[in-house]
Coordinates of C-alpha atoms in Angstrom, one line a residue:
X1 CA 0.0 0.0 0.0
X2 CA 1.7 3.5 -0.3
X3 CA 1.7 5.9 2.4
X4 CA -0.6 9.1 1.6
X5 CA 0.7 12.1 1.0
X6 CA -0.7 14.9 3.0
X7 CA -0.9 18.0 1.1
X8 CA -2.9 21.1 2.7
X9 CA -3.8 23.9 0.2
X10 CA -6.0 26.7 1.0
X11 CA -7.6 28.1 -1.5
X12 CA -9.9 31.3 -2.4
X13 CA -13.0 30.2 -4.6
X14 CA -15.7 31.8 -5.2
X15 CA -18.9 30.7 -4.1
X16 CA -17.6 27.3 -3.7
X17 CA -19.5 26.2 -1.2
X18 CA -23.3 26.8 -2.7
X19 CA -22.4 24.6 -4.8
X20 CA -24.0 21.8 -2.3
X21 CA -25.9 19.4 -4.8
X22 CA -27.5 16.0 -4.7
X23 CA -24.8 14.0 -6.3
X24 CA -22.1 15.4 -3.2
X25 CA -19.1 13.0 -3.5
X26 CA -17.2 13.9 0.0
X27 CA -19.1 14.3 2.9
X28 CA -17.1 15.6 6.2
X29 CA -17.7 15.1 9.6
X30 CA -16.4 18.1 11.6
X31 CA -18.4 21.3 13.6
X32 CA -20.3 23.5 12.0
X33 CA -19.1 26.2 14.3
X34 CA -15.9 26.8 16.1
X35 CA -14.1 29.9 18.1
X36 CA -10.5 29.9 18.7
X37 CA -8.3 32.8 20.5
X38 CA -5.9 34.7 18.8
X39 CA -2.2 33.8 19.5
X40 CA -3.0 30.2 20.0
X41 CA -4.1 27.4 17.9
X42 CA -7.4 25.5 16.8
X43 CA -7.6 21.6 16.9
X44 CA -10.2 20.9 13.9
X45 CA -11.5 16.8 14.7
X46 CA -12.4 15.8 10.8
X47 CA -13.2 12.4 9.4
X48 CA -14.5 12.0 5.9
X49 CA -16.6 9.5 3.9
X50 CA -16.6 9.2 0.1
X51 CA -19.1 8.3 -2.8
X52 CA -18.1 7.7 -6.8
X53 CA -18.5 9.7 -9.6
X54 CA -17.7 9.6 -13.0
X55 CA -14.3 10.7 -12.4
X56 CA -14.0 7.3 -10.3
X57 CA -14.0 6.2 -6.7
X58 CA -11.4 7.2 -3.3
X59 CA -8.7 4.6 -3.5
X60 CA -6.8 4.6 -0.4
X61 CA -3.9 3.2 -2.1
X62 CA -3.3 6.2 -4.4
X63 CA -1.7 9.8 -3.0
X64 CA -3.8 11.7 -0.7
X65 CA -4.2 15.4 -1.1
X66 CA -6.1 17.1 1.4
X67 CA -7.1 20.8 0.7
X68 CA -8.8 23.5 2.6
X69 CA -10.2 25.9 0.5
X70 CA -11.4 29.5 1.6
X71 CA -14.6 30.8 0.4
X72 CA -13.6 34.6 -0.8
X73 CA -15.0 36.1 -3.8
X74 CA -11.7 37.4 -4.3
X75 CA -9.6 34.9 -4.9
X76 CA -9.8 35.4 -9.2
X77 CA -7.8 38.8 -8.0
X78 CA -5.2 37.1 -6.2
X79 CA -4.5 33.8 -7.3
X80 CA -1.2 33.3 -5.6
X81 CA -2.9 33.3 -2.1
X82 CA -2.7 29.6 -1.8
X83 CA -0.8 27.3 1.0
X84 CA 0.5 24.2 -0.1
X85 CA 4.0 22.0 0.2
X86 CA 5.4 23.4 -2.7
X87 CA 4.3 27.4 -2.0
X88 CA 4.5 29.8 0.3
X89 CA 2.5 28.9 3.5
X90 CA -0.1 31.6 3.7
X91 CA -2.3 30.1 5.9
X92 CA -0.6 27.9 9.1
X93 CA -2.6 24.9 8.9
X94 CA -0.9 21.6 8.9
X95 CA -3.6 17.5 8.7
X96 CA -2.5 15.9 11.6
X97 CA -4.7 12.9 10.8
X98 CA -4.3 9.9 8.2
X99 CA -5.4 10.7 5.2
X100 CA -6.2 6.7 3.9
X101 CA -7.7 6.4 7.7
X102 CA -10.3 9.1 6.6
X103 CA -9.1 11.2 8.8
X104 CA -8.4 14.9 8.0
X105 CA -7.7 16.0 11.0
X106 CA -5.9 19.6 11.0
X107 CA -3.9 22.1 13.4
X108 CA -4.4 25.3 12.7
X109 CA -1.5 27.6 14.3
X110 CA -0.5 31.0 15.1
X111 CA -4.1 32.2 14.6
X112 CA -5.2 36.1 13.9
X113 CA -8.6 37.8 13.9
X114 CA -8.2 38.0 10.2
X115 CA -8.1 34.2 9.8
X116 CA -12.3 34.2 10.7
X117 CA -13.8 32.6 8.0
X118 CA -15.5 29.6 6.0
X119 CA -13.8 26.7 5.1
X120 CA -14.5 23.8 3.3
X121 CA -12.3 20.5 3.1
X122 CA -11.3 19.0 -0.2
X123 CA -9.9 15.9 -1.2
X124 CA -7.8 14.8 -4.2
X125 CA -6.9 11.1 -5.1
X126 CA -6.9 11.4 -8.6
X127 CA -8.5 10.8 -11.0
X128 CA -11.2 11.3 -7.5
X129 CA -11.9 14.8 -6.6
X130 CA -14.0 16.0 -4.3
X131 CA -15.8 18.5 -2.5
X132 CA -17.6 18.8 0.6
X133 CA -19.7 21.8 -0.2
X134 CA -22.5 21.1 2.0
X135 CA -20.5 20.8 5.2
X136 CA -18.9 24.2 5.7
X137 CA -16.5 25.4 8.8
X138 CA -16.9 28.6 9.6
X139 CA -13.6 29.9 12.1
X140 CA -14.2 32.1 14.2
X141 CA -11.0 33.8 15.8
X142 CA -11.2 36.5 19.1
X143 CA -8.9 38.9 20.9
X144 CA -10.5 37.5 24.1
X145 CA -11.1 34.4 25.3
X146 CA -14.5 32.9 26.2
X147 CA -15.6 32.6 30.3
X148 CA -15.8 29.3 31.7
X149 CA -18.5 27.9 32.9
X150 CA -19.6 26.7 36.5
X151 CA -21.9 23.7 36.7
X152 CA -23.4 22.1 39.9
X153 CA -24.8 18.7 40.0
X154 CA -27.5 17.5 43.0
X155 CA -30.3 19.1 44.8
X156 CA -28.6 22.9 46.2
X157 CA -29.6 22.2 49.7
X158 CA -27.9 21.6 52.8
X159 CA -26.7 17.9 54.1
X160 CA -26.4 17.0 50.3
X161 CA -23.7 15.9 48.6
X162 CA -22.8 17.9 45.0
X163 CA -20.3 18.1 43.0
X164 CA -19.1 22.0 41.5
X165 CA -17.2 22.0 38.2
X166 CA -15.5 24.3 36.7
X167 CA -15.0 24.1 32.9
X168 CA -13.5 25.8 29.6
X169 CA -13.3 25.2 26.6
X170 CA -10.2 24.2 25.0
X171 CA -10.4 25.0 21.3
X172 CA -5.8 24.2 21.4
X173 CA -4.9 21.0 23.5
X174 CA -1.8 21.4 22.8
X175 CA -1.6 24.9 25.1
X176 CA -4.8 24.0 27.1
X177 CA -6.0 26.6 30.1
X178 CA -4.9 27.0 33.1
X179 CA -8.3 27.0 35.8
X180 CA -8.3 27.9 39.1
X181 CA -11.1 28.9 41.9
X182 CA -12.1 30.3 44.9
X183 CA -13.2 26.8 46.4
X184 CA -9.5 25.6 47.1
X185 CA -5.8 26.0 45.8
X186 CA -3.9 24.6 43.2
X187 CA -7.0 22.5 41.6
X188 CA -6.3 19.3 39.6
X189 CA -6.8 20.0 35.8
X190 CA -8.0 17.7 33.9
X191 CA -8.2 17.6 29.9
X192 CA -11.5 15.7 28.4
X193 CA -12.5 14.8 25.0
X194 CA -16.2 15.3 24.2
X195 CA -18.8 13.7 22.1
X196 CA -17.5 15.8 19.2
X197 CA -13.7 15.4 19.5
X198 CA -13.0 19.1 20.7
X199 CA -11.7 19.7 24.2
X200 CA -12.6 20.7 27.6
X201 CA -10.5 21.5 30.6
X202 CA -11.9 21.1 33.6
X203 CA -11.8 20.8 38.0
X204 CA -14.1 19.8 39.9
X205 CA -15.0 19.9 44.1
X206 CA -17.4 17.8 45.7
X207 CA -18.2 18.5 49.5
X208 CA -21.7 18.8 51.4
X209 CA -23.5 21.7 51.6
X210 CA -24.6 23.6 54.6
X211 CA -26.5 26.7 55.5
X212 CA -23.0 28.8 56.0
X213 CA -22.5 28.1 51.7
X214 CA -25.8 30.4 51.2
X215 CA -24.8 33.1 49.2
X216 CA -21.4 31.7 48.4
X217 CA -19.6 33.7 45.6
X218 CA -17.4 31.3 43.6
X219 CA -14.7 32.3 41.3
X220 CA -13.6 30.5 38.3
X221 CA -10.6 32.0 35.9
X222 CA -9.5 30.7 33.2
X223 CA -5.5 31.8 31.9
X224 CA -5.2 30.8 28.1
X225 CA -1.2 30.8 27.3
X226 CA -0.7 32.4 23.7
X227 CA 2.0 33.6 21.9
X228 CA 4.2 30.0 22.3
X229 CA 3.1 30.8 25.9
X230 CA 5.2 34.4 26.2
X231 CA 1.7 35.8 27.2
X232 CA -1.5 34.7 28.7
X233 CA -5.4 36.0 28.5
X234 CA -7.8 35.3 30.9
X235 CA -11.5 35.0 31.5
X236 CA -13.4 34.9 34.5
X237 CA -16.8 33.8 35.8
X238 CA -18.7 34.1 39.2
X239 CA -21.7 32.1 40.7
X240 CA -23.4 32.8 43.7
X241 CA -24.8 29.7 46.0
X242 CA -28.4 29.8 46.2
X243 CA -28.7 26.7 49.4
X244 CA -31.9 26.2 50.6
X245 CA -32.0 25.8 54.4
X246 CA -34.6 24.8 57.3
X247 CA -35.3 27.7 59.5
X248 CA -32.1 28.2 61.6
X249 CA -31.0 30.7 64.7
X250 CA -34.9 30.9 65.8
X251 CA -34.9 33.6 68.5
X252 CA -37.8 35.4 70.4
X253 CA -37.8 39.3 72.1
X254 CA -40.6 40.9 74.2
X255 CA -41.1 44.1 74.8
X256 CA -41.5 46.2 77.0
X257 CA -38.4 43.8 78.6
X258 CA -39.7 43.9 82.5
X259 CA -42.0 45.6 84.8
X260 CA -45.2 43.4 83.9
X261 CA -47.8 44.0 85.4
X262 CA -51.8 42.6 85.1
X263 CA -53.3 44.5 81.7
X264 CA -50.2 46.0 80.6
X265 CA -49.5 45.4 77.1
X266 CA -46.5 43.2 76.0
X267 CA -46.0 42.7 72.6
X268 CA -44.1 39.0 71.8
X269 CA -41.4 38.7 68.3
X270 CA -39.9 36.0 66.7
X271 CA -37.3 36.0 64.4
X272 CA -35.8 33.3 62.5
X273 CA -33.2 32.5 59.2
X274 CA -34.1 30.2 56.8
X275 CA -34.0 29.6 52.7
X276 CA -36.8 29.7 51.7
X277 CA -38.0 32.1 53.7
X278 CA -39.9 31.1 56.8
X279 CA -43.6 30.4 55.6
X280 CA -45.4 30.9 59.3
X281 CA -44.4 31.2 63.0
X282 CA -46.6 30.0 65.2
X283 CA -46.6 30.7 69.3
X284 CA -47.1 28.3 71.9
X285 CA -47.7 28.7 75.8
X286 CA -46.8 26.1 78.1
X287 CA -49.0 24.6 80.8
X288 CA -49.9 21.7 83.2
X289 CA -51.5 19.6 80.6
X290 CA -48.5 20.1 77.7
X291 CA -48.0 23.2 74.9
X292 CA -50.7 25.2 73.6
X293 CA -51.3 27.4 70.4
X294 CA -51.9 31.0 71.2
X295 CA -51.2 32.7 68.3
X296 CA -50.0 33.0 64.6
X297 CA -47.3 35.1 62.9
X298 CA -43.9 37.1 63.8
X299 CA -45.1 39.2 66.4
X300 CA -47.8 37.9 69.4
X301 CA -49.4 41.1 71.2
X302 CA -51.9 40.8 74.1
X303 CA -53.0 42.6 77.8
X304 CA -51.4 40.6 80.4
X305 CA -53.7 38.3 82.7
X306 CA -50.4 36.4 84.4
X307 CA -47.5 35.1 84.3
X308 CA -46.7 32.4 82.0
X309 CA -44.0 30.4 79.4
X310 CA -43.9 31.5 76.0
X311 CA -42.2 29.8 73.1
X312 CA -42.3 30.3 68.9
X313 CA -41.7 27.7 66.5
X314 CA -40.5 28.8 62.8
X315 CA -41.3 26.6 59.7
X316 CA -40.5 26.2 55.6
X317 CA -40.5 23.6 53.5
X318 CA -37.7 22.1 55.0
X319 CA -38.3 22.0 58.5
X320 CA -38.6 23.7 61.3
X321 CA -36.8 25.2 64.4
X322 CA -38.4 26.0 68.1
X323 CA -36.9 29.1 69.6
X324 CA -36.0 29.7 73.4
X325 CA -38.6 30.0 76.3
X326 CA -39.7 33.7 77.3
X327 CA -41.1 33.8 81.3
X328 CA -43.4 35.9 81.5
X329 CA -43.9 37.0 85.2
X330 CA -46.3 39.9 86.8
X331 CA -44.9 42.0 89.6
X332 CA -46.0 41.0 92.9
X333 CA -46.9 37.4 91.5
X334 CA -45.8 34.3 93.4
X335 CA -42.5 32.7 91.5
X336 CA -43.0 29.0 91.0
X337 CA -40.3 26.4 89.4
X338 CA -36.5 27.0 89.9
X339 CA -37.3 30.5 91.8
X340 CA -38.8 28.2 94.6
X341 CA -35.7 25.6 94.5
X342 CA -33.4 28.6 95.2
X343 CA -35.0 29.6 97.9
X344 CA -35.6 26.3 99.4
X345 CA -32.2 25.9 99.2
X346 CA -31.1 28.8 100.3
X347 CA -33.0 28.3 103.6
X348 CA -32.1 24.7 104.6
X349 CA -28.3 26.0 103.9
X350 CA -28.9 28.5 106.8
X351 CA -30.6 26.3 108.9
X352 CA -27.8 23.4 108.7
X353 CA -25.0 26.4 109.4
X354 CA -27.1 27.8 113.1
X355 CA -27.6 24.0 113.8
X356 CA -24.0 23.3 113.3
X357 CA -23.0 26.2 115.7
X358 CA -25.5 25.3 118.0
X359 CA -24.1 21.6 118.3
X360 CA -20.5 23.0 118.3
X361 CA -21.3 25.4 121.2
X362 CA -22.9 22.6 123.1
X363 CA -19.9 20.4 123.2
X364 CA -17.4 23.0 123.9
X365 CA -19.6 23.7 127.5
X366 CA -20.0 20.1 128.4
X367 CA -16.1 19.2 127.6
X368 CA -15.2 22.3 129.9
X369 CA -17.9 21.7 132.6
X370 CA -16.1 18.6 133.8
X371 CA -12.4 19.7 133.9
X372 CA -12.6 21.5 137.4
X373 CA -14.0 18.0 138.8
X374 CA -10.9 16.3 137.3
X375 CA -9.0 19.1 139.1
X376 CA -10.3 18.1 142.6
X377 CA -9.7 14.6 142.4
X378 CA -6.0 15.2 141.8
X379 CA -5.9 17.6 144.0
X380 CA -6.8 15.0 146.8
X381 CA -5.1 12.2 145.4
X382 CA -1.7 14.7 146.6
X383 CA -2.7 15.6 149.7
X384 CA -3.6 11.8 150.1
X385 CA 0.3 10.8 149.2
X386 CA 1.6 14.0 150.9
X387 CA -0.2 12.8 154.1
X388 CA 1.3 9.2 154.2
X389 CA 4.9 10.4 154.6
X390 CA 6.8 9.6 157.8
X391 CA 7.3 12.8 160.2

């Protein structure tokens, strides 16, 4: 078999590719569409299928040319604008792929703005030529590159598991991207190949969300090296975190704060955090037969009969949150519960201290009561020896 030449020519015609007829010979596989940054290079994925005409049928055994030829209406004024092997290379695109494989795969380098335009792929294997007029490229090259993208898989909500992904596209593999974020240092990059051949560069973070990630800004930039990497461009994008949350940090005031007294008017709030927003608040008031429901919305206003135990609980769609108790106590009123236990206490403490001094003082009296009587009897029990001496 003989190796195929690869041959890239680029060449003006004009209106070559409306001529897109029935009887189409080549037929490429390649996007429609592609953008490319100025300074770098384009990786163009192209495969190619063949059908015979009277001029014969692709034989992969014969030389391969493969020729890119630019739709310009100019080209009848200028017919030396062509890139081949054996001309000047006007236009720096080089077929990677195997030409006999079907594949015309092509790197196009050093790229300018004034290299946007159509292009259509054209083989020769003579006596086969052909054309694929109906499957145009149109090139699109920029000054500035294009902003990643952020993705997030899973339910944005907290105690779930998702995954954040950064991603750019990667139109020259050969001097892919460099990404980095706001979510953690020195990310891994990695390169993928999609459906369509091009290129993506891309990191990615997974961790579980919690109410603290609400309204998380994350920062994506993507640095493109261009120039044989003397330079770089970059491109930024930024997402907020949207994470829904049951109602968190539920909290009651009253006011006025003290001096309650019977008819006054106290006026009870609740306030709560929560994503969605909290939907209701509903109060409760504790008694001797369990919790009951006084009253519905943020604020719970009312003339004061007595003292009692309030409490709020806040709800959404995701749960719900009970806040602290408030006491509620009127002037003058007898203090039940833990006031009473203090006092109690309080009160047998001072009774055990005047009965321990009273038990202390009692047995220091008796102990020195019956030391004189000790005394006495010693006393006589010395006259008694003093007496028995001989004169």
């Amino acid at each position: 078999m003989l190796t195929a030449n690869m041959l890239l020519c680029v060449l003006f015609v004009s209106g070559a590719y409306a001529a897109c007829f029935p009887a189409l010979n080549l037929i490429v596989k390649t996007p429609r569409e592609m953008e490319a940054l100025s300074g770098s290079c384009l990786h163009i994925p192209c495969t190619f299928s063949t059908v015979g005409n009277s001029l014969g049928t692709f034989d992969r055994t014969r030389p391969t040319f493969g020729v890119w030829i630019i739709s310009n209406n100019h080209f009848a004024d200028d017919p030396n604008n062509v890139s081949s092997s054996d001309k000047v290379q006007i236009y720096p695109m080089r077929i990677t792929g195997d030409l006999s494989q079907n594949n015309c795969t092509t790197l196009f380098s050093s790229l300018i703005s004034s290299y946007t335009n159509t292009y259509l792929f054209r083989i020769v294997n003579e006596p086969f030529l052909g054309t694929a007029a109906c499957d145009p490229l149109q090139i699109k090259v920029k000054d500035s590159p294009p902003s990643p993208t952020i993705d997030i898989s899973g339910d944005v909500k907290e105690n779930v598991s998702v995954t954040i992904s950064c991603s750019a596209a990667t139109p020259c593999p050969h001097d892919p991207p460099q990404l980095t974020w706001t979510l953690q240092q020195n990310p891994d990059n990695i390169i993928k190949e999609n459906a369509d051949r091009t290129f993506t560069t891309e990191i990615q973070k997974t961790f579980i969300l919690s109410d603290q990630h609400d309204g998380l800004n994350i920062t994506c930039s993507a640095s493109y090296p261009v120039n044989e990497g003397t330079d770089h461009k970059t491109a930024e994008e930024t997402k907020t975190l949207n994470v829904s949350y049951a109602p968190k940090n539920t909290s009651t005031s009253i006011s006025p704060s003290s001096g309650w007294a019977t008819d006054s008017r106290v006026n009870l709030s609740c306030s709560s955090t929560a994503n969605p927003p909290v939907s209701s608040f509903t109060w409760f008031k504790k008694s001797n037969d369990g919790a009951v429901r006084v009253s519905e919305g943020r604020c719970y206003s009312f003339n004061v009969t007595g003292g009692g135990v309030y409490y709020c609980v806040a709800t959404n769609g995701l749960g719900n949150q009970t806040s602290s108790d408030i006491q509620l106590t009127i002037e003058g009123e007898h203090q039940s519960g833990p006031v009473d236990v203090e006092v109690i206490v309080k009160i047998l403490g001072i009774i055990m201290l005047v009965s321990t001094m009273i038990i202390f003082e009692c047995w220091f009296r008796s102990r020195h009561a019956t030391k004189p009587v000790k005394d006495a009897v010693e006393a006589d029990y010395v006259n008694s020896v003093v007496e028995l001496k001989p004169s």
